[in-house]
PDB file of C-alpha atoms in Angstrom:
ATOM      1  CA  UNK X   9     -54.530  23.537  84.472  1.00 41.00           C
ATOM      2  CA  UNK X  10     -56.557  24.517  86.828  1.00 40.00           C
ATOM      3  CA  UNK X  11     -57.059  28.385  88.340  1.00 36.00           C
ATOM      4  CA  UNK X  12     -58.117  27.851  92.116  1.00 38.00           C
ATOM      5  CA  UNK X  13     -55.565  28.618  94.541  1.00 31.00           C
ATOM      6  CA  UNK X  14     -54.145  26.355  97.017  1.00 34.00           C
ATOM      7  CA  UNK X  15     -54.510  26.668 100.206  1.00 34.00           C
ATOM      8  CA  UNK X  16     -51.082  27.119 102.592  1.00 32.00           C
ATOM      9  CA  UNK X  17     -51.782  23.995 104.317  1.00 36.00           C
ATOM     10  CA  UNK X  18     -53.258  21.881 101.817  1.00 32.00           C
ATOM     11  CA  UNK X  19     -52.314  18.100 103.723  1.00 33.00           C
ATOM     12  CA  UNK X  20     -56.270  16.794 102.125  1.00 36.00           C
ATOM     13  CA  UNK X  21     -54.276  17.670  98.836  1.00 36.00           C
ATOM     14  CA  UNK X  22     -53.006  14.344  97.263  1.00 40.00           C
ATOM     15  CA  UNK X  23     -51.050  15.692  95.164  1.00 42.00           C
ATOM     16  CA  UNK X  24     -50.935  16.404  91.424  1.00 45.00           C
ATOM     17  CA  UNK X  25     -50.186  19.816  89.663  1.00 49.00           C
ATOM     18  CA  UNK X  26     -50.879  23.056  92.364  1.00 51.00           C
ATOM     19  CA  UNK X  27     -53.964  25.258  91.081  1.00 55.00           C
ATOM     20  CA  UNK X  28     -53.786  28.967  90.978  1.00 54.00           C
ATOM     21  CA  UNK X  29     -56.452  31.705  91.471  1.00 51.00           C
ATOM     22  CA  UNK X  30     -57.223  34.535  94.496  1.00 44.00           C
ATOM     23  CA  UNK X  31     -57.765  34.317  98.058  1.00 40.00           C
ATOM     24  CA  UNK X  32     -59.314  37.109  99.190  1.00 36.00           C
ATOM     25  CA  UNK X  33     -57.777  36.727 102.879  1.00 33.00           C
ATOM     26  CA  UNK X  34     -53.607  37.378 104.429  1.00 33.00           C
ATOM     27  CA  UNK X  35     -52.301  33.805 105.497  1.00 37.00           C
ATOM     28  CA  UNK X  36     -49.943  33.382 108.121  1.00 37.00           C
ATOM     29  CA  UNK X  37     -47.616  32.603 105.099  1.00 39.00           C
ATOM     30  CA  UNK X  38     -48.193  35.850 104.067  1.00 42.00           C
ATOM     31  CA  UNK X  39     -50.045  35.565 101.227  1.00 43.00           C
ATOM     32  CA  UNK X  40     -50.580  39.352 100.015  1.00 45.00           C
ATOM     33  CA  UNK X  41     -53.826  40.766  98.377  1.00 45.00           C
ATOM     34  CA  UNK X  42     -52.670  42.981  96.085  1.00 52.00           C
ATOM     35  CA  UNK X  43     -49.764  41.168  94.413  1.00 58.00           C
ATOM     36  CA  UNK X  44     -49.378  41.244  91.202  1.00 81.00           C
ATOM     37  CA  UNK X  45     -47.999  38.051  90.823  1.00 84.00           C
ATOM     38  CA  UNK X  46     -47.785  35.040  92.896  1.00 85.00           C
ATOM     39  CA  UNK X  47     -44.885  32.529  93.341  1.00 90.00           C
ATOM     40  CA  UNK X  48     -45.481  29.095  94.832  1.00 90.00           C
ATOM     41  CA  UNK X  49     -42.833  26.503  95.526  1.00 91.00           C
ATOM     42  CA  UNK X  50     -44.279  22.872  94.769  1.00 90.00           C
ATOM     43  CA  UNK X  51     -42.374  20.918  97.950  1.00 87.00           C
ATOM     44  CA  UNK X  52     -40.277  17.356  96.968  1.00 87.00           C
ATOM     45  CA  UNK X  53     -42.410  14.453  97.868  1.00 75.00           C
ATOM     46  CA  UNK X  54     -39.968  13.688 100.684  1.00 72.00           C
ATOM     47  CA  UNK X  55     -40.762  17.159 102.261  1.00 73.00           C
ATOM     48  CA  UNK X  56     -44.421  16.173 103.219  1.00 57.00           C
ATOM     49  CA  UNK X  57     -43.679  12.695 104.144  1.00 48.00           C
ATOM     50  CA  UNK X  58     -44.970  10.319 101.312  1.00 42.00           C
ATOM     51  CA  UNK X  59     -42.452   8.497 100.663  1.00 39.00           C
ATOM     52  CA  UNK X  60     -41.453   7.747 104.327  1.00 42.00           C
ATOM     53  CA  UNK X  61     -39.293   4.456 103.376  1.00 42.00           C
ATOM     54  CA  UNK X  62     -37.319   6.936 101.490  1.00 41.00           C
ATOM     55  CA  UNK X  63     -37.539   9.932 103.408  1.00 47.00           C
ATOM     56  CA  UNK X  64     -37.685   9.212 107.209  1.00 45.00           C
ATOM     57  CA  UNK X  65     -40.436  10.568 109.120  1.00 47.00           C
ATOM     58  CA  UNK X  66     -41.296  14.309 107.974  1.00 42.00           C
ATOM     59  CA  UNK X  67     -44.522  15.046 109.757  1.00 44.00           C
ATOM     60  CA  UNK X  68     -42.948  17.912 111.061  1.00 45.00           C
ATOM     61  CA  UNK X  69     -43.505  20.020 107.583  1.00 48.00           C
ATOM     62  CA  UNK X  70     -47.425  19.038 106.375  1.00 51.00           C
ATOM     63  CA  UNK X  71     -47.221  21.546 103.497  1.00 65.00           C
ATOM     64  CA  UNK X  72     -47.479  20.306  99.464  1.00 77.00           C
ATOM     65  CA  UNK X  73     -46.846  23.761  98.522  1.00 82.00           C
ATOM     66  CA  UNK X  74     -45.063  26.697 100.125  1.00 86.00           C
ATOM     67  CA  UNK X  75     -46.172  30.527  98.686  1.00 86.00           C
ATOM     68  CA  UNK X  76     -43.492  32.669  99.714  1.00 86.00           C
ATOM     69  CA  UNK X  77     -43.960  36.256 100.003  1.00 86.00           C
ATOM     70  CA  UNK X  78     -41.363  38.202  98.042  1.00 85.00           C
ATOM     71  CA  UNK X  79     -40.596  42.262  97.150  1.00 80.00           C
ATOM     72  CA  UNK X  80     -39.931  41.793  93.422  1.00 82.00           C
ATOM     73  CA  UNK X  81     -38.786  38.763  91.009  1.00 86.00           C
ATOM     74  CA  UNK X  82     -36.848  39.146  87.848  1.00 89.00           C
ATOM     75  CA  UNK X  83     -37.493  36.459  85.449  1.00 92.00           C
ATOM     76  CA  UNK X  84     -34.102  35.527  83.908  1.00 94.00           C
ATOM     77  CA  UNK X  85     -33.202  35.820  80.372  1.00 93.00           C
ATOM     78  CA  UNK X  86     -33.660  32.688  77.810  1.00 91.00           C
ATOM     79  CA  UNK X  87     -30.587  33.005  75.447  1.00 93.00           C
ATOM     80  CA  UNK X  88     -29.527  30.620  72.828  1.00 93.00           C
ATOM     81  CA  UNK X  89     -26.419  31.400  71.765  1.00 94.00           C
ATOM     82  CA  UNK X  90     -25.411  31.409  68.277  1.00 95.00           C
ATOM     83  CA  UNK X  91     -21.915  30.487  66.032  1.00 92.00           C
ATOM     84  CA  UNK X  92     -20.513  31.839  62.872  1.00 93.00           C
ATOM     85  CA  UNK X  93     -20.227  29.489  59.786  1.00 92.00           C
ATOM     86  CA  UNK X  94     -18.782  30.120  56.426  1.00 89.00           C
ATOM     87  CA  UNK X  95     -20.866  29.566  53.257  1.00 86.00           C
ATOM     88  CA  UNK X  96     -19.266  29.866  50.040  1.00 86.00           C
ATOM     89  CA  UNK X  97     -17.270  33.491  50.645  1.00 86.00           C
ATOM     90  CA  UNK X  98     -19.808  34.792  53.274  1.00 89.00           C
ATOM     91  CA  UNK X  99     -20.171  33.861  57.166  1.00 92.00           C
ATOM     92  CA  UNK X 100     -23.838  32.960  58.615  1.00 93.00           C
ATOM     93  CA  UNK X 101     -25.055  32.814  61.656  1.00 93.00           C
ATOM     94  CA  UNK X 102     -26.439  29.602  63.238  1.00 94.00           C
ATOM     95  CA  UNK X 103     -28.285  28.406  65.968  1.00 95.00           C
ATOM     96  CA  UNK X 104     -26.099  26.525  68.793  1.00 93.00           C
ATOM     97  CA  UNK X 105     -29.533  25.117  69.868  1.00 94.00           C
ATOM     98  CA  UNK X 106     -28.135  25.032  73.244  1.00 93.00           C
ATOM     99  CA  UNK X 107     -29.359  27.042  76.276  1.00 90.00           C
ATOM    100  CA  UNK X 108     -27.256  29.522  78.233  1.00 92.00           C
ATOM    101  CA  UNK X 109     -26.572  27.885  81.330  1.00 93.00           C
ATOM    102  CA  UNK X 110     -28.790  29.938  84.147  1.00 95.00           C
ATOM    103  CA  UNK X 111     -27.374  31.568  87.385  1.00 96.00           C
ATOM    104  CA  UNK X 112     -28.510  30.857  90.595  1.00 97.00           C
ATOM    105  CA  UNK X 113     -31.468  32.836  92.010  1.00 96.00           C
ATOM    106  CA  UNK X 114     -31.918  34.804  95.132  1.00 95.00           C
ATOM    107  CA  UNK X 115     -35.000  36.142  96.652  1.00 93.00           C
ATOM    108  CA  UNK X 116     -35.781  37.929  99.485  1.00 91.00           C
ATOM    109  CA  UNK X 117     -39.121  36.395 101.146  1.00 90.00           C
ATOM    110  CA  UNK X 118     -41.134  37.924 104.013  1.00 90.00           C
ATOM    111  CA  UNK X 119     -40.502  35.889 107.150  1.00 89.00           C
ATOM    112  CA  UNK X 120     -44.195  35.008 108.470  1.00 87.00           C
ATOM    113  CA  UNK X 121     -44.621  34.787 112.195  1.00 85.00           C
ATOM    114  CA  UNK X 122     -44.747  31.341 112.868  1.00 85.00           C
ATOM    115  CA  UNK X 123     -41.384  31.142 110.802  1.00 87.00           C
ATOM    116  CA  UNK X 124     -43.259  27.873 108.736  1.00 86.00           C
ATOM    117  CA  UNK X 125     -41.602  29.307 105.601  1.00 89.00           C
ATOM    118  CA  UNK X 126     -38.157  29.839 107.117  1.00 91.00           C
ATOM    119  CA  UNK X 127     -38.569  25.875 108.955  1.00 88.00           C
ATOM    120  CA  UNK X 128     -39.932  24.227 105.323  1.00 88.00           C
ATOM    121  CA  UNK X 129     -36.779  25.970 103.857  1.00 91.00           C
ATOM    122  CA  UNK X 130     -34.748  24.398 106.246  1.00 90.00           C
ATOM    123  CA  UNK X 131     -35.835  21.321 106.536  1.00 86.00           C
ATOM    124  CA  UNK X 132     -35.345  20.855 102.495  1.00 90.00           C
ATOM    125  CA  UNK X 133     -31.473  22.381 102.821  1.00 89.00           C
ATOM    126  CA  UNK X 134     -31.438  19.313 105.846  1.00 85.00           C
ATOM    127  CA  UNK X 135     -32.144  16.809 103.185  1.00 84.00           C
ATOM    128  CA  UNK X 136     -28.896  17.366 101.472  1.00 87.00           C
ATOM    129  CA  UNK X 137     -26.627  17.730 104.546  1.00 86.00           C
ATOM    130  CA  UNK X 138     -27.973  17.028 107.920  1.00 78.00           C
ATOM    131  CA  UNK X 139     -26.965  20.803 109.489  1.00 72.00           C
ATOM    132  CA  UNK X 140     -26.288  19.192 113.009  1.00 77.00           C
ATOM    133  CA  UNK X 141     -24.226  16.421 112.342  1.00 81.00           C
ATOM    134  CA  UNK X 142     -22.635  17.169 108.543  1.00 79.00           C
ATOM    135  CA  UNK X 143     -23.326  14.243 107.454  1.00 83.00           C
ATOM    136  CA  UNK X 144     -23.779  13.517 103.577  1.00 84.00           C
ATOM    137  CA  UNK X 145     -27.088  12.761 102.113  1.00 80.00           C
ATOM    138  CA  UNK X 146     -27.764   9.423 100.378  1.00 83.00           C
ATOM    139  CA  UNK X 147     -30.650  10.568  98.105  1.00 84.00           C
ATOM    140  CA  UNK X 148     -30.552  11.718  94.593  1.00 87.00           C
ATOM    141  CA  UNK X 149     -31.644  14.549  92.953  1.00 91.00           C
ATOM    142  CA  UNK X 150     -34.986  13.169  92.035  1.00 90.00           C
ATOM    143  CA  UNK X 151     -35.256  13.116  95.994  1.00 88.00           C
ATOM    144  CA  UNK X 152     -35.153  16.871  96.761  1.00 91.00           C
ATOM    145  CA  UNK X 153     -35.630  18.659  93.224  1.00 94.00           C
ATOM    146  CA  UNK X 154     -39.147  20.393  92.432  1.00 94.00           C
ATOM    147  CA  UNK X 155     -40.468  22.873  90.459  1.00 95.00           C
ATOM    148  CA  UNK X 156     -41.074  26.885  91.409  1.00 95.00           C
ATOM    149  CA  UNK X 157     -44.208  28.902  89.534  1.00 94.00           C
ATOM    150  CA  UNK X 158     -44.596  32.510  89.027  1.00 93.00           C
ATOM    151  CA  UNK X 159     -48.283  33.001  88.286  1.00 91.00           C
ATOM    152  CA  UNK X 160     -48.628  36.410  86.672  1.00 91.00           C
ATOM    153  CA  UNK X 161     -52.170  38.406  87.840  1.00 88.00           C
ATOM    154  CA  UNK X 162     -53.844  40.411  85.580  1.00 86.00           C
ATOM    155  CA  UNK X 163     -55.635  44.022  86.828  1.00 84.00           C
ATOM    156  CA  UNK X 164     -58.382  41.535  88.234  1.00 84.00           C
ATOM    157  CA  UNK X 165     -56.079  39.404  89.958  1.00 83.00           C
ATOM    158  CA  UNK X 166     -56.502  36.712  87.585  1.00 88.00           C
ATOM    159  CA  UNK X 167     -53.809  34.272  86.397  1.00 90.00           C
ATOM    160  CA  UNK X 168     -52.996  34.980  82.617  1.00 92.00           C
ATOM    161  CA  UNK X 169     -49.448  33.765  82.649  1.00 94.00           C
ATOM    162  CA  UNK X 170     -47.263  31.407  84.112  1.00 94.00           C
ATOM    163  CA  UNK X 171     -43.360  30.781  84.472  1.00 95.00           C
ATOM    164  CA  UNK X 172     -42.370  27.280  85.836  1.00 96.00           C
ATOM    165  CA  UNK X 173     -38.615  26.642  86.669  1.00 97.00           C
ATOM    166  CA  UNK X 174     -37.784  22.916  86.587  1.00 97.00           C
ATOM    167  CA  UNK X 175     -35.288  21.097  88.566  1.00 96.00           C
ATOM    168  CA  UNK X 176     -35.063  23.520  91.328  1.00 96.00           C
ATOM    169  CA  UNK X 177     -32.757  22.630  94.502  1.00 95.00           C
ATOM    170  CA  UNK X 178     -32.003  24.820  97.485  1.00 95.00           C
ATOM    171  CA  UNK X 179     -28.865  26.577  97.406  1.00 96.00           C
ATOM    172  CA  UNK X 180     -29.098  28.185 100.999  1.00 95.00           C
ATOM    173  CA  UNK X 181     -31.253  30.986 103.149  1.00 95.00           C
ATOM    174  CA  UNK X 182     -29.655  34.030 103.820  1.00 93.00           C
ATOM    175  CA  UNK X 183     -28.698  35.463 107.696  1.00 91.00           C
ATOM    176  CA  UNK X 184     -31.726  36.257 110.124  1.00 84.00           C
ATOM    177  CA  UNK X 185     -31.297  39.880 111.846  1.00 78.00           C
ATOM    178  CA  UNK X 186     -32.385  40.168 115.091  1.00 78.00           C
ATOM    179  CA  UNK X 187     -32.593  43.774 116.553  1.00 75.00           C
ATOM    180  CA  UNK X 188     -33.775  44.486 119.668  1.00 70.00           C
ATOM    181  CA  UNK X 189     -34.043  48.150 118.914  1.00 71.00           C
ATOM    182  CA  UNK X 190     -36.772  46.668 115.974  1.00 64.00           C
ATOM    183  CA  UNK X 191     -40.131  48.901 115.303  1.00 67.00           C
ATOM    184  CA  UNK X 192     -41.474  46.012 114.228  1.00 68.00           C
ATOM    185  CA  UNK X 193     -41.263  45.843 110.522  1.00 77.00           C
ATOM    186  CA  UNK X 194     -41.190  43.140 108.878  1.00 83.00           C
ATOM    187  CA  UNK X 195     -38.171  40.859 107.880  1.00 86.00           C
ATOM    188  CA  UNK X 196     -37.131  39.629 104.432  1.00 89.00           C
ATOM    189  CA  UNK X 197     -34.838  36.939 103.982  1.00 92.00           C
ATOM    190  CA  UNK X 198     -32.616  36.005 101.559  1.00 94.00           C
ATOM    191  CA  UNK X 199     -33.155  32.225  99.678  1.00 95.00           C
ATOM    192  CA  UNK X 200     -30.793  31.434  97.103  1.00 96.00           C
ATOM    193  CA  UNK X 201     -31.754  28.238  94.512  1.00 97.00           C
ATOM    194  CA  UNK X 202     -30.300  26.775  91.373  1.00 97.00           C
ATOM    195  CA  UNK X 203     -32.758  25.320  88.618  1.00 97.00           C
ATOM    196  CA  UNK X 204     -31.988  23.176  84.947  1.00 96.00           C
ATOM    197  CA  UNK X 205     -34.489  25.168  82.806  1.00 95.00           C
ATOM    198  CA  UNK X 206     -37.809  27.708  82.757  1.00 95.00           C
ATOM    199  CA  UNK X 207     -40.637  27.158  80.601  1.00 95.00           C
ATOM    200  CA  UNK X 208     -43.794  29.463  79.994  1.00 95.00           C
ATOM    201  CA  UNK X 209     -47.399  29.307  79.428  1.00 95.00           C
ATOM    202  CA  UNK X 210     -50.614  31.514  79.351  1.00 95.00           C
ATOM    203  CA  UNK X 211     -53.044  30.348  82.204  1.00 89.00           C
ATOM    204  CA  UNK X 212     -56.171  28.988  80.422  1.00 84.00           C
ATOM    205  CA  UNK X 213     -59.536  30.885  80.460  1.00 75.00           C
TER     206      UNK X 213
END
């Protein structure tokens, strides 16, 4: 895998496993400098329109990859649980060599100011259930699953490890507060999603 970093709008990109590395510059997503780890949400094919006989038209979100700008991010536990059996007069402990199922997940993500994270997040809730009318969604979950990486930066701000969660679907984005009475801070917004499984791996040299 490869270390370069993607860039926000990467529409040339087509497609393939995202790249990590460093940027030295602040997107409008919000890409910070001095993170110390980086998480980057790998869109469904339908989100930038390539499968348009499947998808409808979705010109409106260009993006391959969204990197969302979050406070902190606690990597869930990998259990396997394990069952007593009895062996001659004693009991032993075995492997169930079944995962823990995992919990949903909620971040809260820095709302840039063109609100392209908070409209891609949107727009991927939409392809379940179309928000205006409530209609049901026809596709499956190949459709709108996708994958979520949290690239881990060393001192240098280079990659050395990397969680991927697999099977990732939106779950929902949490309440927008508007305050008049704002000093113009910056607002973090909740985004909730399920996932089947996380896997790990050290970034490559």
């Amino acid at each position: 895998m490869s270390t370069e970093l993607p860039e926000c709008k990467d529409s040339n990109n087509n497609g393939g496993s995202p790249s990590y590395g460093v940027s030295s510059d602040v997107s409008s997503l919000n890409r910070l400098v001095d993170d110390n780890f980086l998480t980057i949400l790998n869109l469904p094919n339908c989100m930038g329109g390539y499968i348009k006989e499947v998808c409808g038209n979705a010109g409106d979100v260009s993006l391959k990859s969204l990197q969302l700008s979050i406070m902190n991010f606690d990597i869930p536990a990998i259990n396997i649980p394990t069952h007593n059996t009895k062996f001659l007069s004693a009991t032993r402990k075995e492997s169930s060599k079944s995962l823990d199922e995992y919990a949903d997940i909620t971040i809260s993500f820095k709302l840039d100011d063109k609100l392209i994270n908070y409209n891609t997040l949107y727009r991927w809730l939409n392809m379940l259930v179309d928000l205006e009318s409530g209609s049901m969604s026809n596709k499956t979950k190949i459709d709108y699953e996708t994958t979520y990486d949290v690239v881990l930066l060393d001192e240098y701000r280079k990659p050395v490890g990397i969680y991927k969660f697999h099977g990732v679907i939106p779950v929902g984005i949490g309440s927008i507060p508007l305050d008049y009475k704002s000093t113009g801070e910056s607002i973090f917004l909740d985004f909730t999603f399920a996932f089947d499984f996380l896997s790990f791996e050290l970034a490559p040299k």
